[in-house]
Tab-separated table of C-alpha atoms in Angstrom:
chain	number	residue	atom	x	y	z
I	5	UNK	CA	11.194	7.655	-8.071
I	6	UNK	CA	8.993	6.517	-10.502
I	7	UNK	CA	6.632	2.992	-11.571
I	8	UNK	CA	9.881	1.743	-13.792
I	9	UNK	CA	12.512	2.079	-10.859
I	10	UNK	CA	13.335	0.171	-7.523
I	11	UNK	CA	12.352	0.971	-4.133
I	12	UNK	CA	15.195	3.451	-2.297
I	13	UNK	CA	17.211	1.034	0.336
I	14	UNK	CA	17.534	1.384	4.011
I	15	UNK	CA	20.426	4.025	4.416
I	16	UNK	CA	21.813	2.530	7.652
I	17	UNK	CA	21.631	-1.361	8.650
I	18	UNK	CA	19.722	-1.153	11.743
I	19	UNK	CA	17.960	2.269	11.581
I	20	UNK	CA	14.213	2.612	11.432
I	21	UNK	CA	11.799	1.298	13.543
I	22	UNK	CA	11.522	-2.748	13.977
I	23	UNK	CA	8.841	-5.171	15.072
I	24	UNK	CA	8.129	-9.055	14.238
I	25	UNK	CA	4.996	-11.493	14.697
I	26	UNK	CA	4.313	-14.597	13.217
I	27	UNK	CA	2.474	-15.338	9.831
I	28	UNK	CA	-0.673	-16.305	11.064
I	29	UNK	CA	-3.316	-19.014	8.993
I	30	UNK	CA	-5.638	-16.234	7.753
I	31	UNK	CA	-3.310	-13.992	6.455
I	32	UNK	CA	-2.302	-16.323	3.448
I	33	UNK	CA	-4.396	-18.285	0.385
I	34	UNK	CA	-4.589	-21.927	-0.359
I	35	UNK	CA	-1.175	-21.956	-1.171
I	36	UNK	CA	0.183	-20.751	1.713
I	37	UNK	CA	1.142	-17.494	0.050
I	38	UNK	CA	1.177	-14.030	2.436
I	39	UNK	CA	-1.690	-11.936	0.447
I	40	UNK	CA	-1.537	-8.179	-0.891
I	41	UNK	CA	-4.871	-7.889	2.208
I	42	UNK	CA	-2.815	-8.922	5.074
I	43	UNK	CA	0.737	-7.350	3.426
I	44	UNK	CA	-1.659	-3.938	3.996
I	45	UNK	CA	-2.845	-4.757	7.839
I	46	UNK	CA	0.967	-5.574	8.434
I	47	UNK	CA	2.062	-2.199	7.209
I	48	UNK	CA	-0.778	0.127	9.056
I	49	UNK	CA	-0.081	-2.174	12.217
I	50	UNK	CA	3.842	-1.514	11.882
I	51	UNK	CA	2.641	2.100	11.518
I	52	UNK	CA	0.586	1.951	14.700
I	53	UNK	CA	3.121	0.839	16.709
I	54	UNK	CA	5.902	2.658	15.661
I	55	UNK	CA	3.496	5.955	16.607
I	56	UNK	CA	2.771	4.873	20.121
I	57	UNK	CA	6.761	3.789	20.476
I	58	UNK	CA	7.079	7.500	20.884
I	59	UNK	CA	4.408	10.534	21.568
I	60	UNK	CA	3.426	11.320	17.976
I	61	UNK	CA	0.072	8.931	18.867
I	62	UNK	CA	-0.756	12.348	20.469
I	63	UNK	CA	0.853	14.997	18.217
I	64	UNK	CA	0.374	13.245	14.773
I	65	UNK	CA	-2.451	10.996	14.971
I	66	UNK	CA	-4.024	11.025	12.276
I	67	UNK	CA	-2.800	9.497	8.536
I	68	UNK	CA	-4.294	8.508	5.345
I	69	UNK	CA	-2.564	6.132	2.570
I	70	UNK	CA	-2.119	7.542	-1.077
I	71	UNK	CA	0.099	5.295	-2.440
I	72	UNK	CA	1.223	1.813	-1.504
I	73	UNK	CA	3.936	0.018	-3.400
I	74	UNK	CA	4.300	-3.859	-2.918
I	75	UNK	CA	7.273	-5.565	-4.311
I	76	UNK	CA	7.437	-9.304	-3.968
I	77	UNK	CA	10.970	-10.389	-4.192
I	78	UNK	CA	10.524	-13.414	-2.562
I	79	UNK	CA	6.895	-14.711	-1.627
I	80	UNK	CA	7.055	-15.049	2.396
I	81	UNK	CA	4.688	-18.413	3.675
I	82	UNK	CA	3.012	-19.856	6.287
I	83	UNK	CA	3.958	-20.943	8.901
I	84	UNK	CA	6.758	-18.378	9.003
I	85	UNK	CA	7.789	-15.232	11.163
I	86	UNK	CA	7.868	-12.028	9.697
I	87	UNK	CA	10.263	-8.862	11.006
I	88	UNK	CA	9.385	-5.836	9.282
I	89	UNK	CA	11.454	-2.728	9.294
I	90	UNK	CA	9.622	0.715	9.016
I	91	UNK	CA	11.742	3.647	7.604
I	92	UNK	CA	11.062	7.635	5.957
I	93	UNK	CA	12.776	7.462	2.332
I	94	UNK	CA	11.383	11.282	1.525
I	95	UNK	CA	9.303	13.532	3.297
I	96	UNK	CA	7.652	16.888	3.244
I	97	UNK	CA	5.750	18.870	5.913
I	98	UNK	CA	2.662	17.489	5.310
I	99	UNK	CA	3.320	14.128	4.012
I	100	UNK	CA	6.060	11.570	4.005
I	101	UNK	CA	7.316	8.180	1.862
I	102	UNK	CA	7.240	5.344	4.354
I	103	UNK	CA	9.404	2.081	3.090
I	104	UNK	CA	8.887	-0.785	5.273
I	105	UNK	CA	10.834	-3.898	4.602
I	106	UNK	CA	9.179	-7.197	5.685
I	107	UNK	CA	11.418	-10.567	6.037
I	108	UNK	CA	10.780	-13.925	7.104
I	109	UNK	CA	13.094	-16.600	8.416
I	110	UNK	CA	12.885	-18.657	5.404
I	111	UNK	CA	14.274	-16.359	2.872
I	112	UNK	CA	10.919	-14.240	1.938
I	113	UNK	CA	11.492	-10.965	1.085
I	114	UNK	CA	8.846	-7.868	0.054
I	115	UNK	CA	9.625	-4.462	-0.642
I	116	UNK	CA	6.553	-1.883	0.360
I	117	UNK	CA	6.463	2.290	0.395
I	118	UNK	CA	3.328	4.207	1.270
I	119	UNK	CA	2.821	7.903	0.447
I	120	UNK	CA	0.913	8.829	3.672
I	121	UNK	CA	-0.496	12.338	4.519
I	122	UNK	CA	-0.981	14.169	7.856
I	123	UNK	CA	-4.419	15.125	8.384
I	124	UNK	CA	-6.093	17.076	10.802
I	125	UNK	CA	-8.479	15.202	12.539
I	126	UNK	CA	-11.589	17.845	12.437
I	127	UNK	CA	-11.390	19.228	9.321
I	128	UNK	CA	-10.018	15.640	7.175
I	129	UNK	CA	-7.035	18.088	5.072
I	130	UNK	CA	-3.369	17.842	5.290
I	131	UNK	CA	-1.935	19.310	8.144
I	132	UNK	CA	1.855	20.044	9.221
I	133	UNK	CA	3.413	17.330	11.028
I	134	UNK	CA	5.021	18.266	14.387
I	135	UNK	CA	8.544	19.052	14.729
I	136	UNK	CA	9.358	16.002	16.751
I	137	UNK	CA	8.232	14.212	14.159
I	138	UNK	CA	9.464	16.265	11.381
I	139	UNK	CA	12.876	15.350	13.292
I	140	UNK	CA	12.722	11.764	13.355
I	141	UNK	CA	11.388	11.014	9.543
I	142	UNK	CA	14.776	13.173	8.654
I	143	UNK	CA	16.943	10.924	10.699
I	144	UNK	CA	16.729	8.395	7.061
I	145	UNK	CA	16.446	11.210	4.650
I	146	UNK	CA	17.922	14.151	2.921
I	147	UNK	CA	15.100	14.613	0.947
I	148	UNK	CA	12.649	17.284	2.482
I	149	UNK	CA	10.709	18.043	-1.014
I	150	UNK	CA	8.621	15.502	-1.726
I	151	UNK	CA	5.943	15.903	-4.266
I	152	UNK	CA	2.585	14.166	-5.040
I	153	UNK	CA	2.899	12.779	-8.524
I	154	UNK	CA	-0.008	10.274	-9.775
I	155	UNK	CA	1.793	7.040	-11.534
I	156	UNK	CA	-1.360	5.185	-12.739
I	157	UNK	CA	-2.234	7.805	-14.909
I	158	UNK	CA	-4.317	5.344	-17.659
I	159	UNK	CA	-7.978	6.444	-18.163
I	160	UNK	CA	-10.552	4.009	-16.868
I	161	UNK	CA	-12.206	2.398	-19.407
I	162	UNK	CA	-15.954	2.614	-20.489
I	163	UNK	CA	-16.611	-1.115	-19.059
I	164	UNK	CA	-14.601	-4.611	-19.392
I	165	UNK	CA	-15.656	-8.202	-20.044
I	166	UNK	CA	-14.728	-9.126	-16.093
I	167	UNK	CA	-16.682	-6.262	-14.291
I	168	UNK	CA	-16.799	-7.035	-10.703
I	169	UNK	CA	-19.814	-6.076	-7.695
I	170	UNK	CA	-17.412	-5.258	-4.748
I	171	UNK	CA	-19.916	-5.276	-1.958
I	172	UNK	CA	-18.718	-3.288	0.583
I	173	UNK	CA	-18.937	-5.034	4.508
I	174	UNK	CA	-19.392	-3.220	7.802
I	175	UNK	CA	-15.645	-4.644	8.706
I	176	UNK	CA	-14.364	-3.224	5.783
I	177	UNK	CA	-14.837	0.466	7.517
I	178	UNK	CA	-12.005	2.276	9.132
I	179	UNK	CA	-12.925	5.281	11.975
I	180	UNK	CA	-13.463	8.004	9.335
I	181	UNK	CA	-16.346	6.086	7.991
I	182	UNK	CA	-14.716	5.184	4.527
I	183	UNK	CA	-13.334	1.883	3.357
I	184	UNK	CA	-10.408	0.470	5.051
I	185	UNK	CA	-7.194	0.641	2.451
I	186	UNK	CA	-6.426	-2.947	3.524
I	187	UNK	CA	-10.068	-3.920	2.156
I	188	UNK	CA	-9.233	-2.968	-1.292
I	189	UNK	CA	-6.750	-5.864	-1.840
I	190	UNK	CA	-9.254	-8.234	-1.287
I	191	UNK	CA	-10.630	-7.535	-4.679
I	192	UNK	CA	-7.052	-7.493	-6.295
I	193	UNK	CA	-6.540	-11.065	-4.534
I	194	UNK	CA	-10.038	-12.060	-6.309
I	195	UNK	CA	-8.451	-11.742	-9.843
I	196	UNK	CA	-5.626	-12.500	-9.009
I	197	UNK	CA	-7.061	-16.338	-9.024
I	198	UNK	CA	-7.481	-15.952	-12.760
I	199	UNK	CA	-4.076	-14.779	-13.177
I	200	UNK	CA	-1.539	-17.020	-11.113
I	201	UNK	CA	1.509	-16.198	-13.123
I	202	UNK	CA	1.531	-12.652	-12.153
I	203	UNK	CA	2.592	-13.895	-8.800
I	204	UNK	CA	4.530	-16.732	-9.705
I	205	UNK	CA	7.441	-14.645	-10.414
I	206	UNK	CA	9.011	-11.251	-8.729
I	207	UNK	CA	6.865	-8.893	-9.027
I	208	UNK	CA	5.442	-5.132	-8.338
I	209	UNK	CA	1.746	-3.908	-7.285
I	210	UNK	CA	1.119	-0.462	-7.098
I	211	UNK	CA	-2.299	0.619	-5.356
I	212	UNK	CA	-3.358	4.655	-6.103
I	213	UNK	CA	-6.135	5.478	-3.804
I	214	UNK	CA	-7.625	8.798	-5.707
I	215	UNK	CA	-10.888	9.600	-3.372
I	216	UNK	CA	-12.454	7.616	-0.330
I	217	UNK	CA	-15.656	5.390	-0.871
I	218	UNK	CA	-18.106	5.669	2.286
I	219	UNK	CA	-19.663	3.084	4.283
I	220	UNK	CA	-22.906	1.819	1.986
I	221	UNK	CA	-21.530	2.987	-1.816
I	222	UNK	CA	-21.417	0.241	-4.282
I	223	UNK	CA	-18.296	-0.767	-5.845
I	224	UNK	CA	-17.779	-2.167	-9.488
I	225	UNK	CA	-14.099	-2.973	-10.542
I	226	UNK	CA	-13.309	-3.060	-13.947
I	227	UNK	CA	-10.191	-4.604	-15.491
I	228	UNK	CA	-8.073	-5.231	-18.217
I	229	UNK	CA	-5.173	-7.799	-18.721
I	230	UNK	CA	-2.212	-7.215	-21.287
I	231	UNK	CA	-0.350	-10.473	-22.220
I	232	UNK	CA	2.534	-8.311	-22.997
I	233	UNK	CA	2.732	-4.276	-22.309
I	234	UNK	CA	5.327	-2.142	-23.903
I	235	UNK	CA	8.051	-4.259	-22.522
I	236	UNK	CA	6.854	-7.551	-23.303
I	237	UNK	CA	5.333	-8.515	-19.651
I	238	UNK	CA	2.046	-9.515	-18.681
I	239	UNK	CA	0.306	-6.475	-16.714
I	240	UNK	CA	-3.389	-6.351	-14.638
I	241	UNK	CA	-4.867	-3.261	-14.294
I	242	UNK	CA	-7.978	-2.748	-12.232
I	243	UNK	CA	-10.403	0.745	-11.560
I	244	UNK	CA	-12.475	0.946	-8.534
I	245	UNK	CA	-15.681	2.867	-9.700
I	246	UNK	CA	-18.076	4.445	-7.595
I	247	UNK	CA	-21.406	5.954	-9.740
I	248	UNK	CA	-19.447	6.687	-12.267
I	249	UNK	CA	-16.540	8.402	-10.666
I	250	UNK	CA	-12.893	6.171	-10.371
I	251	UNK	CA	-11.900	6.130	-6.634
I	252	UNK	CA	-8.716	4.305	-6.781
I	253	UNK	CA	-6.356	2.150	-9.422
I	254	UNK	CA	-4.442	-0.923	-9.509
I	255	UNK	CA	-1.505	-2.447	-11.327
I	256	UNK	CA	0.570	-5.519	-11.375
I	257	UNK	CA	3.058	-6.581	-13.421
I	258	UNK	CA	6.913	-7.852	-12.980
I	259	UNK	CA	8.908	-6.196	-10.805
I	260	UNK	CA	11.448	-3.597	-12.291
I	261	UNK	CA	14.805	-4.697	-13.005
C-alpha cells in the first residue's frame, strides 16, 4: 500500500475486535465535527481494550505509533455514537498494520491504519511479539512481511511564512516521557482553521512520527499549502521541528479515489 491507494477492507464482516461509546462534547470543534485529536485517543483506547480483552496486556504491553492514516469518508458529529472495529491488515514479528474502522449511527464513516511496533519495555527497541499474539493478528491476514517504508518523504523546508510555537503541556506526556501521538493533532487541527476546505470534502491525513520529542523540548511547525499538487488538489503539509532536527510530518489532501 502506498499514499495514492485506499485503505485494505475488513476481510470478514464481523471479524476483528469491536467496541462503541458515544461522541462526547470535547471531542469535536465548533462545528460539531469529530477532530483528527480525539480520532487518535479513540484509536489508542480501541487498542487498549482490545489488549486487556485477552492476556497480551501482559505478554505484549508495550507499543509505539509510526504511522497513522485517517480517511474521512464521511465526517461523524456530535451528538452521535461511534462503533469502531479494530483489525491486523499486515503484520510482521515485530510490528503490525492495525485498520480500525469507526462508524456512527448517522451515516459517518472514517477509515484509520496505524503502523505500530512492539517494544520492549526496558530497553525502548522492537521486540518479537508473542506467539499468541502473532496468532491472532494472522486470523485477518496473509500477509506476514510487512516492511517499514517512509511515505512523506518531502524535505522540510528552511522556514515558512506560518511558523508555529507548539508549546508542549505536562498532559501532553505519555508514560515513556515523550509526547503523546494524540497531542500532535492538536497542532494539525490549529491550521486546519485557516484551511476549512480541506475538510469540507473526503479526505486523507497521513501523520509520520520519525523520532519522539521529550517532555520540556520546544516545538516549531512549519508548513506549506499547495492550491493544487501534481493532481490538481489542494494539499497541507506540516514538519514538526525540534532544534533543528524534523521529528514527525503531516499531510492532508483529498482522499484517493
Amino acid at each position: 500500500m502506498s499514499l495514492d491507494q485506499p485503505l485494505a477492507p475488513l476481510p470478514q464482516e464481523g471479524s476483528g475486535f469491536s467496541a462503541s461509546w458515544p461522541v462526547r462534547a470535547g471531542d469535536v470543534d465548533p462545528y460539531q465535527r469529530l477532530r483528527f485529536d480525539a480520532t487518535a485517543r479513540y484509536l489508542q483506547d480501541i487498542a487498549w481494550e482490545e489488549m486487556h480483552s485477552g492476556a497480551f496486556e501482559n505478554s505484549d504491553p508495550a507499543w509505539i505509533v509510526r504511522r497513522t492514516v485517517v480517511d474521512v469518508v464521511r465526517p461523524i458529529h456530535w451528538p452521535d455514537r461511534v462503533r469502531l472495529t479494530r483489525w491486523c491488515s499486515a503484520m510482521s514479528t515485530r510490528w503490525t498494520n492495525m485498520r480500525v474502522r469507526i462508524t456512527s449511527e448517522n451515516g459517518g464513516l472514517i477509515e484509520t491504519e496505524g503502523f505500530w511496533i512492539n517494544i520492549n519495555e526496558f530497553t525502548n527497541m522492537p521486540t518479537r511479539i508473542s506467539d499468541d499474539m502473532l496468532a491472532q493478528l494472522s486470523r485477518t491476514t496473509d500477509e506476514h512481511r510487512l516492511r517499514w517504508r517512509p511515505w512523506l518523504t518531502d524535505q522540510t523546508p528552511p522556514e515558512s511564512d506560518t511558523d508555529l510555537p507548539f508549546p508542549v503541556r505536562s498532559t501532553d506526556i505519555d508514560q515513556y516521557n515523550h509526547v503523546n501521538n494524540a497531542a500532535y493533532w492538536q497542532a494539525v487541527e490549529q491550521y486546519l482553521v485557516d484551511y476549512p476546505k480541506l475538510v469540507a470534502g473526503p479526505h486523507r491525513a497521513v501523520i509520520e512520527y520519525i523520532a519522539p520529542v521529550w517532555a520540556r523540548q520546544h516545538i516549531a511547525v512549519r508548513s506549506r499549502y499547495e492550491p493544487g499538487d501534481r493532481t490538481g488538489h489542494p494539499v497541507l503539509r506540516l514538519w514538526f521541528v525540534v532544534g533543528g532536527v524534523t521529528t514527525t510530518a503531516v499531510r492532508i489532501g483529498p482522499l484517493p479515489n
